[in-house]
Coordinates of C-alpha atoms and ligand atoms in Angstrom, one line a residue:
X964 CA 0.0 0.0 0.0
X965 CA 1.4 3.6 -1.2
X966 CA -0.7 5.0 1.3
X967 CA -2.9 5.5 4.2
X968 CA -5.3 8.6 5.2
X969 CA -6.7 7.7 8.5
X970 CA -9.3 9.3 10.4
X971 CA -10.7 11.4 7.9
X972 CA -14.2 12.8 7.7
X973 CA -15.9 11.8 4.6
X974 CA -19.4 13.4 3.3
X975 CA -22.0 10.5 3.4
X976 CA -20.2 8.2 6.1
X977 CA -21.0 8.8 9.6
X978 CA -18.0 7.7 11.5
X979 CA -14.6 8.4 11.0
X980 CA -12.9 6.7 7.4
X981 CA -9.3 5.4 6.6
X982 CA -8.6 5.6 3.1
X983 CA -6.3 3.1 1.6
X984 CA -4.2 4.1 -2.0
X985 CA -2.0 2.7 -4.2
X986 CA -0.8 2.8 -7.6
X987 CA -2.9 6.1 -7.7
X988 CA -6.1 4.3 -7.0
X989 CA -8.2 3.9 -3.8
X990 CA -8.1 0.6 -3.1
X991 CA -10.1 0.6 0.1
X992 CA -12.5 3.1 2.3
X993 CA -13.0 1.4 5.7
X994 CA -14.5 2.4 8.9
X995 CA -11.4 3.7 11.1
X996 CA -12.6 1.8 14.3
X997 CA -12.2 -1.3 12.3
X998 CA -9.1 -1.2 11.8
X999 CA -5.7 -1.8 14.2
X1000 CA -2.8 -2.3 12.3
X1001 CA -2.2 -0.1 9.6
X1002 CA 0.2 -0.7 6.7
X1003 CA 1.7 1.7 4.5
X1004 CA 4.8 3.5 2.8
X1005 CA 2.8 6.5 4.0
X1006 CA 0.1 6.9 6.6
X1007 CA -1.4 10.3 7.0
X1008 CA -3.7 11.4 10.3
X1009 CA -6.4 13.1 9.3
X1010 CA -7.1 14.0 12.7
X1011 CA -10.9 13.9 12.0
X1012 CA -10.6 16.8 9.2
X1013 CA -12.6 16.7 6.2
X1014 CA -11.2 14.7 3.1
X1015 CA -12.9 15.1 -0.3
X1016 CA -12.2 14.0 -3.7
X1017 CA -10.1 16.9 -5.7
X1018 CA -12.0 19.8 -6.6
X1019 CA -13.4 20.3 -9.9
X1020 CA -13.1 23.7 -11.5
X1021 CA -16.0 23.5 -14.5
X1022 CA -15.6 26.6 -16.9
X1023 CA -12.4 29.4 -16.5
X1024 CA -10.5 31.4 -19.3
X1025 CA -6.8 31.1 -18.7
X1026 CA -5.8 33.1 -21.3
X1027 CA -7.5 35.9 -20.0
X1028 CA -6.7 35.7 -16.4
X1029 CA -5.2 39.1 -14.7
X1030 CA -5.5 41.4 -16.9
X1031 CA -6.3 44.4 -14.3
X1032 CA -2.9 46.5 -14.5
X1033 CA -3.4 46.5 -18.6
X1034 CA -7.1 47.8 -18.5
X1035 CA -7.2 51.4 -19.1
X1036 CA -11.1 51.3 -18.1
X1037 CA -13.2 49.2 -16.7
X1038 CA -16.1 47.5 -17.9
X1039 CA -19.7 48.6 -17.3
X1040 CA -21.3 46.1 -19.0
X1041 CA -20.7 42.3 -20.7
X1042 CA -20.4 44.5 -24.0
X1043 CA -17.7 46.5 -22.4
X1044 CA -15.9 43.8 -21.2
X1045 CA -15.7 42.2 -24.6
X1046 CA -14.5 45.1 -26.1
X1047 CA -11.8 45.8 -23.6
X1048 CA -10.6 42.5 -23.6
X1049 CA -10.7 41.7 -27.7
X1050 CA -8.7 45.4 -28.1
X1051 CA -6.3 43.8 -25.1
X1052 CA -5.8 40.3 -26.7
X1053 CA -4.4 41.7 -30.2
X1054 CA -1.3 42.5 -28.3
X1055 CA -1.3 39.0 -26.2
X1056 CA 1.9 36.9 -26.8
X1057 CA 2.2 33.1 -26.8
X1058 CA 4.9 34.1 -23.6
X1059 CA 2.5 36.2 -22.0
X1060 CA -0.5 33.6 -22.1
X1061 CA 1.3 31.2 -20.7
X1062 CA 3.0 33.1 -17.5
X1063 CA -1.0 33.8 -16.7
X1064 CA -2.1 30.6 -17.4
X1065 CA 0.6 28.8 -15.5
X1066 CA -0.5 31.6 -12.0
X1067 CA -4.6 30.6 -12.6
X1068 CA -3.5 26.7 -12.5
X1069 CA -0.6 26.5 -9.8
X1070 CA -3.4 28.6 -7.2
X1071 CA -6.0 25.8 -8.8
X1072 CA -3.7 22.9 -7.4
X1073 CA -3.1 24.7 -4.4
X1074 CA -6.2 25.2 -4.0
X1075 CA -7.7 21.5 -4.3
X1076 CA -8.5 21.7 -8.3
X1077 CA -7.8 18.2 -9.7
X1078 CA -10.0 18.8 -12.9
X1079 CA -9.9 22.0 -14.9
X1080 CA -12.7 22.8 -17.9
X1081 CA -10.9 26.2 -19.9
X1082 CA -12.5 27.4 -22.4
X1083 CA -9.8 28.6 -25.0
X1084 CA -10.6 31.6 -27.7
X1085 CA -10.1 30.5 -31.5
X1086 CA -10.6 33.4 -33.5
X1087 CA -8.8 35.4 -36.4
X1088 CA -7.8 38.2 -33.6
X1089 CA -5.3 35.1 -31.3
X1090 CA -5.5 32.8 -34.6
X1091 CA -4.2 29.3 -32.6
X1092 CA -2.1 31.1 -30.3
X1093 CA -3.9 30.5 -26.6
X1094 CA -4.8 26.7 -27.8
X1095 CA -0.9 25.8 -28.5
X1096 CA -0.2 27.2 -25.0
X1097 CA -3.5 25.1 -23.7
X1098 CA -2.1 22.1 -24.8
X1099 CA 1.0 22.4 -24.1
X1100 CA 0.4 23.3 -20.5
X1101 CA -2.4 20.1 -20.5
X1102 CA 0.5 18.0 -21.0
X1103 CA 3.1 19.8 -18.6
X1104 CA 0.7 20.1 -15.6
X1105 CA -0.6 16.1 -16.5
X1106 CA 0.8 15.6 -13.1
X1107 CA -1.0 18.3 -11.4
X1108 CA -4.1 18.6 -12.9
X1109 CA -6.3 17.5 -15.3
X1110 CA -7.2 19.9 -18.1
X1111 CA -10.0 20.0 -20.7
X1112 CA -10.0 22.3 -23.5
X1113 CA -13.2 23.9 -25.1
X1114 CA -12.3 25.3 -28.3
X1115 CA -14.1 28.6 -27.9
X1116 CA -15.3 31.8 -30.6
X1117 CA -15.9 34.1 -28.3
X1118 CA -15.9 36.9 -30.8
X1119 CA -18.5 35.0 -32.8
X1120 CA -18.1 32.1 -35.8
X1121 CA -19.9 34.0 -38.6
X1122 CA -19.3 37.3 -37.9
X1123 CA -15.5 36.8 -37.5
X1124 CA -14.8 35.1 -40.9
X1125 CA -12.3 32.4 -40.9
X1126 CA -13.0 30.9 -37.0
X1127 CA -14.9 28.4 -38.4
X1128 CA -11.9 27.2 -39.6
X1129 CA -9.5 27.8 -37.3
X1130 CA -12.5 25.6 -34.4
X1131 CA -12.1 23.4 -36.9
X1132 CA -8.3 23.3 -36.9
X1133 CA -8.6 23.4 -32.8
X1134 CA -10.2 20.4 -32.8
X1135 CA -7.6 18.4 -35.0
X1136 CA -4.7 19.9 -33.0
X1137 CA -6.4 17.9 -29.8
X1138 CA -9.7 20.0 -28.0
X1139 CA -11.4 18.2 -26.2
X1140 CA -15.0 19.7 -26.6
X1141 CA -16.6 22.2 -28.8
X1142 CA -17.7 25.6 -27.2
X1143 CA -20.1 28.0 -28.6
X1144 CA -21.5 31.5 -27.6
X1145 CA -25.2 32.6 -29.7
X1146 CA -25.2 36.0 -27.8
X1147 CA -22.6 37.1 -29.6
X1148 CA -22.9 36.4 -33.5
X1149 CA -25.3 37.5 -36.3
X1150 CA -27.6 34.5 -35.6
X1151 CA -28.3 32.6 -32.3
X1152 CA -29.7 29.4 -34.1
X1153 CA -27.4 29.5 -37.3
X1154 CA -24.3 29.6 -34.8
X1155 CA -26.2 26.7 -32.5
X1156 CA -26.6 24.2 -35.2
X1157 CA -22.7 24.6 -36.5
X1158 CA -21.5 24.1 -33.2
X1159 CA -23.4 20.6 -33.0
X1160 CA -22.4 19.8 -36.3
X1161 CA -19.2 20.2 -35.6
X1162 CA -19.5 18.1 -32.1
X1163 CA -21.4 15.7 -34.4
X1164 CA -18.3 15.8 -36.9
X1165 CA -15.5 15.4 -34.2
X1166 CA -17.8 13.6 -31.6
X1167 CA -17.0 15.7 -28.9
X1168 CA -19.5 16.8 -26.1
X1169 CA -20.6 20.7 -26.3
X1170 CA -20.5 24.0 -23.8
X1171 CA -22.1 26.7 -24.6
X1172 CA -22.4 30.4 -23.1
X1173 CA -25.9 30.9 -23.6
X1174 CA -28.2 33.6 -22.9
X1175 CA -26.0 35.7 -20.7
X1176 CA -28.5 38.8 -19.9
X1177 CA -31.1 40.3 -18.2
X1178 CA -33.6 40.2 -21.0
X1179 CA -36.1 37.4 -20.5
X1180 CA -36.4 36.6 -24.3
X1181 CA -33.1 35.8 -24.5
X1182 CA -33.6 32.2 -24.4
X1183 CA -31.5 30.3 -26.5
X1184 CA -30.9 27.8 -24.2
X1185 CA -34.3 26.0 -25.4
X1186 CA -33.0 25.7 -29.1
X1187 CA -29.8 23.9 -27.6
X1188 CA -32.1 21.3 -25.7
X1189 CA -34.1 20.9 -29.1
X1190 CA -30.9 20.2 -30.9
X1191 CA -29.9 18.3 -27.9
X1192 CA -32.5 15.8 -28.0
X1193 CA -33.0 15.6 -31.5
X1194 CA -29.7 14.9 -32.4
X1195 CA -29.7 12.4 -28.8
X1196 CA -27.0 13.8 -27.0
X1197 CA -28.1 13.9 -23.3
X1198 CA -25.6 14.3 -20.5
X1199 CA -22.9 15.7 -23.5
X1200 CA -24.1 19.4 -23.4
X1201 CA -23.4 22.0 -21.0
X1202 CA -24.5 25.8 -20.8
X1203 CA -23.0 28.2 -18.7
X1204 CA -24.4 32.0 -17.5
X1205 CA -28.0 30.9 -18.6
X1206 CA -29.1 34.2 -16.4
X1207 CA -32.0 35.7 -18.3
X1208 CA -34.1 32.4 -17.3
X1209 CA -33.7 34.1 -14.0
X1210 CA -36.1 37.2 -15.4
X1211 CA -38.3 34.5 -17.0
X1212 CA -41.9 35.0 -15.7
X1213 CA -42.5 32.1 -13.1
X1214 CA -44.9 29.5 -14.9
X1215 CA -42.9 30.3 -18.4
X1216 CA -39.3 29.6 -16.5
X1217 CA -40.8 26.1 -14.7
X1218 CA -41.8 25.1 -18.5
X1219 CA -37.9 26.0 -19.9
X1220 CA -36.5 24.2 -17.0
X1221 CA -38.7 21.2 -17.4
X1222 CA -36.9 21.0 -21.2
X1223 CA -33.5 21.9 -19.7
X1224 CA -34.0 18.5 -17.6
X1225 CA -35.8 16.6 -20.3
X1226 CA -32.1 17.3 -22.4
X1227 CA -30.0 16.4 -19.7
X1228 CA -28.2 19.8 -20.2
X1229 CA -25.8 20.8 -16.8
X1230 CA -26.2 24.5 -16.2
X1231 CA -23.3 26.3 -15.0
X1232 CA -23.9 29.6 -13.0
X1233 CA -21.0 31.8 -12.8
X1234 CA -21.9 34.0 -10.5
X1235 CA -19.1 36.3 -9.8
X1236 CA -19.1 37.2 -13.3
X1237 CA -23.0 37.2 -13.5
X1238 CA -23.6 39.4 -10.4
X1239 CA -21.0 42.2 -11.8
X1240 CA -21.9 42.6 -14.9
X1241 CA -26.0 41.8 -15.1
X1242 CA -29.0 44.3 -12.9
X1243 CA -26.8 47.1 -13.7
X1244 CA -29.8 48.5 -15.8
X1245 CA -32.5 48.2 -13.2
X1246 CA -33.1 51.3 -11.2
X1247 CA -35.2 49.4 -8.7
X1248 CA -35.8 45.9 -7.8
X1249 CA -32.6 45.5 -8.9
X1250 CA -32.0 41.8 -10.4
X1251 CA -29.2 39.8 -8.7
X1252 CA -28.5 38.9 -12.5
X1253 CA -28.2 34.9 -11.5
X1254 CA -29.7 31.5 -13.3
X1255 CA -32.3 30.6 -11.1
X1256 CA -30.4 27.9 -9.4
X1257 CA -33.0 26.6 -7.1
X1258 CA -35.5 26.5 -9.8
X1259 CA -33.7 24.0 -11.8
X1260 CA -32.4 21.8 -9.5
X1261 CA -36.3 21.1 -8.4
X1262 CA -36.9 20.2 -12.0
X1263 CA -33.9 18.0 -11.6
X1264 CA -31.6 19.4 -13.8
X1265 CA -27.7 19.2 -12.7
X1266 CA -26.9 22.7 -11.5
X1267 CA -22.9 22.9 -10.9
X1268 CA -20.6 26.8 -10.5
X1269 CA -18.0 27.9 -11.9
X1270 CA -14.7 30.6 -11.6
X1271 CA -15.3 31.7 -15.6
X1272 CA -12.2 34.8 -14.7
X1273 CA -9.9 35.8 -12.6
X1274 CA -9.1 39.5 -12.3
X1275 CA -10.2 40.7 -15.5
X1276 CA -13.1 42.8 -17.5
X1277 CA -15.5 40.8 -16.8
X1278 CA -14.5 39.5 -13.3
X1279 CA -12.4 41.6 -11.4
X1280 CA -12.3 39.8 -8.6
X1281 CA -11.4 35.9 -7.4
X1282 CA -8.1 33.7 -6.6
X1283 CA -9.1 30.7 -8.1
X1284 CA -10.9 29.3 -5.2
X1285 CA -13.7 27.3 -6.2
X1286 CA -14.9 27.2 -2.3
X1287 CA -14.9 31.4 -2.9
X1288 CA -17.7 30.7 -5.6
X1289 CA -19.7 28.4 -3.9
X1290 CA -19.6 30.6 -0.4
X1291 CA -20.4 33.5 -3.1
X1292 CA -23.7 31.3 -4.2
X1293 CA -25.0 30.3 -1.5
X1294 CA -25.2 33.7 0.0
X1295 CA -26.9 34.9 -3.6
X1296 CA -29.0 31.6 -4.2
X1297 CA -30.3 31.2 -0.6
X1298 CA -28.9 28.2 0.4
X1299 CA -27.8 28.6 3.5
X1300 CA -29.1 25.3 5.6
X1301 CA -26.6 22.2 6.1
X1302 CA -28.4 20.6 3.6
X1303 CA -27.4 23.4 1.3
X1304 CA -23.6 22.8 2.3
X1305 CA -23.8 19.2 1.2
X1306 CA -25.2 20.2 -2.0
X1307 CA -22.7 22.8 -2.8
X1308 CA -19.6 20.7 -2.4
X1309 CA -21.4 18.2 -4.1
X1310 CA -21.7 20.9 -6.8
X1311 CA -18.0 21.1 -6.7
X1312 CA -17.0 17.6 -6.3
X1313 CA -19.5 14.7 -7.7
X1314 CA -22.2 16.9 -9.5
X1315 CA -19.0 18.6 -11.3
X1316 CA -18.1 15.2 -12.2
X1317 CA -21.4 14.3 -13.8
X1318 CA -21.6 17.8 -16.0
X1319 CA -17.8 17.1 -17.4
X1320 CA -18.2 13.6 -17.9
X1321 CA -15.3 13.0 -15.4
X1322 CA -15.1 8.7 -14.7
X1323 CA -13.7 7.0 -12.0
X1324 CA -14.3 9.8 -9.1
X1325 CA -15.0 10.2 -5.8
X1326 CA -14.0 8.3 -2.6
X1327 CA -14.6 5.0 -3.1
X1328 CA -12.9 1.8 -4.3
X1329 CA -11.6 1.7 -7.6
X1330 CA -11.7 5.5 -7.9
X1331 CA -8.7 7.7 -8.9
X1332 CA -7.1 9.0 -5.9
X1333 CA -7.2 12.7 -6.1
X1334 CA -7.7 14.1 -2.7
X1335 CA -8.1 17.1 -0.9
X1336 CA -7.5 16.9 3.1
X1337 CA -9.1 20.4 4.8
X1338 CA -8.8 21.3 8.2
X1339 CA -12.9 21.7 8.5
X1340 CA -14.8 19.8 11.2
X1341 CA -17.9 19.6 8.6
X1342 CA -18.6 20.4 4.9
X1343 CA -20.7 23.4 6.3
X1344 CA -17.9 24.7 8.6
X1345 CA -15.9 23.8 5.2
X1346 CA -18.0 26.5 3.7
X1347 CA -17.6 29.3 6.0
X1348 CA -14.4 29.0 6.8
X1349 CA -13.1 28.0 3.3
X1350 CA -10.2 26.8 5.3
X1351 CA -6.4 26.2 3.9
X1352 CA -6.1 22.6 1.8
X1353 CA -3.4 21.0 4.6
X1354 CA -2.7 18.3 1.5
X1355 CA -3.7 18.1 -1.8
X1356 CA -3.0 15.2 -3.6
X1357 CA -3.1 13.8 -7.6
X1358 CA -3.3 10.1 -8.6
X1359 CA -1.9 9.3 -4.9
X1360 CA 0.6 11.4 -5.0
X1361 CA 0.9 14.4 -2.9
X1362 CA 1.1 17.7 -4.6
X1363 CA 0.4 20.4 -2.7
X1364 CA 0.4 21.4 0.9
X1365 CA -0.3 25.1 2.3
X1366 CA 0.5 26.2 6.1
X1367 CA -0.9 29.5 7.6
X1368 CA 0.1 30.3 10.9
X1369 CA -2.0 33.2 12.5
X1370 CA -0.7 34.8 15.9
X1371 CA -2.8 36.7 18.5
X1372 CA -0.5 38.7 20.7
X1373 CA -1.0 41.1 23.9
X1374 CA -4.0 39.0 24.9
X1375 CA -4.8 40.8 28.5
X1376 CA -7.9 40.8 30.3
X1377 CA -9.5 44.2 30.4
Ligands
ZN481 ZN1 -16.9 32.0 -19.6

């Protein structure tokens, strides 16, 4: 045996758990009382802190990670932001994604992240630029981290002529799912059905940004689960943003989440992006700008979050911290009971899993053995404190560890 984490607390067990590795797999999870003799080039007290599987970061832009000191202005608005960023990225170098990129994925690992979704912009403004880095940095950080690349138009397919080759090119050179964005090109369901014909062509799942807005007849997100079904590819989609269903009239937004469910699509709120950029226009009752998170999870649709940027026009904010996002949803979703705790780090950790088609995770036999040991008495207290990941570790082997001393001095009585 490689190794042994012993008294850990596990969500869904309801005594104290050794966890038994080797060869980068769990090979056992077993109640600690059971247990005498342990065995192992490595054993590892837990001390009754919290052990989950790694983290799962579902839907970040590397290349456009911390961009604040080369903003002249800030953004107002998503259209702002675009701009901004598009009139930034001419000037980006190959050098100069990559020194970002590597900062957003060495704070992931240190952060718990054992799976990263980026999605990486293809257009004639970067040409391939950002997806050589991509996959040169999926192969270089194989050890830390495990990266999936969305091959991305953000500036459009049609109305940038020429990215519909260069996806196309993206996908050959090794992406590993097809992105799409209908708010921003010349026609939401022209740009929808090339973006499954390409998935179609390559076989590759699909993630779209879809309807990010206030405006409640933005609602592409029921052509993609037409195409979805119709074309029968369930559980392969994803749609991220998805905010104006939040401004859908109540009996209207129960029907478009009853489809949403029907496709199987995961819906991916980004909420520190969403809650900057949307409501700005509303004088009163101002909107919070958010999918309406507890709406689709009662129609049963998988509801994960996401970072989507670090530091940047559209996000100028965020460390990389995917327990930051969740504490930031659960104060803007309502979900606040213990109940709610164990949902979000299930949002995070197995519900991730499902949305990015991510096999052999968890905490259980059999299952990779990327692990993330937090000093947290319980997944809620997990929450609040968001505390410091003691170990972090990928395939078994350990990669990360943080220690934070804090001092109190001068402590009188008064
Ligand atoms: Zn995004």
């Amino acid at each position: 045996m490689d190794l042994v984490i012993s008294n850990a607390r596990i969500p869904n067990y309801d005594s104290l758990m050794n966890v038994a590795i080797d060869k980068g797999k769990i090979v056992s999870v077993m109640p600690a009382c059971c247990i005498d003799n342990l065995a192992a080039k490595e054993i590892i007290d837990a001390k009754k802190s919290l052990l989950l599987p790694g983290l799962i970061e579902p839907h970040i832009h590397l290349e456009k990670a911390y961009m604040l000191s080369l903003m002249k202005e800030d953004a107002c608005s998503l259209w702002d932001a675009i701009r901004i960023t598009a009139e930034l990225k001419s000037q980006f170098t190959k050098e100069d994604i990559k020194e970002r990129s590597i900062k957003v994925l060495k704070n992931a690992v240190l952060n718990g992240v054992s799976h990263l979704r980026c999605h990486v912009e293809v257009d004639p403004i970067l040409q391939l630029k950002a997806m050589e880095v991509m996959l040169e940095l999926k192969e270089s950080f194989c050890h830390l981290i495990d990266l999936q690349i969305v091959v991305f138009p953000q500036e459009g397919i049609f109305t940038q002529p020429g990215t519909a080759e260069l996806m196309e090119e993206a996908l050959r050179m090794g992406g590993d799912i097809v992105g799409g964005i209908p708010y921003n090109d010349r026609d939401m369901e022209e740009h929808i059905n090339y973006v499954f014909h390409l998935a179609e062509k390559y076989r590759k799942p699909v993630d779209f940004h879809a309807d990010f807005s206030d405006n409640p007849q933005d609602l592409s997100i029921l052509k993609i689960a037409e195409q979805t079904i119709r074309r029968g590819l369930q559980g392969q989609v994803a749609a991220g943003h998805v905010t104006s269903l939040g401004s859908v009239l109540y009996e209207h937004a129960v029907e478009v989440a009853k489809q949403i469910a029907k496709a199987d699509l995961s819906i991916i709120t980004l909420p520190a992006t969403d809650l900057y950029l949307n409501g700005r226009g509303d004088q009163e009752k101002i909107r919070r700008g958010i999918a309406p998170v507890q709406l689709l999870l009662e129609h049963g649709s998988n509801v994960i979050f996401g970072t989507n940027n670090i530091q940047n026009a559209f996000t100028p904010f965020g460390k990389g911290d995917p327990l930051d996002i969740a504490w930031l949803l659960a104060q803007t979703a309502y979900f606040g009971s213990k109940q709610d705790a164990d949902m979000l780090v299930e949002m995070t950790t197995t519900r991730a899993a499902k949305a990015l088609n991510i096999q052999n995770y968890g905490i259980q036999e059999g299952a990779q053995a990327d692990l993330v040991l937090m000093e947290a008495a319980s997944v809620r207290d997990c929450l609040i404190n968001r505390p410091e990941r003691k170990y972090v570790w990928k395939r078994g082997v350990k990669v990360a560890t943080t220690n934070m001393q804090q001092e109190l001095f001068n402590m009188v009585k008064c």
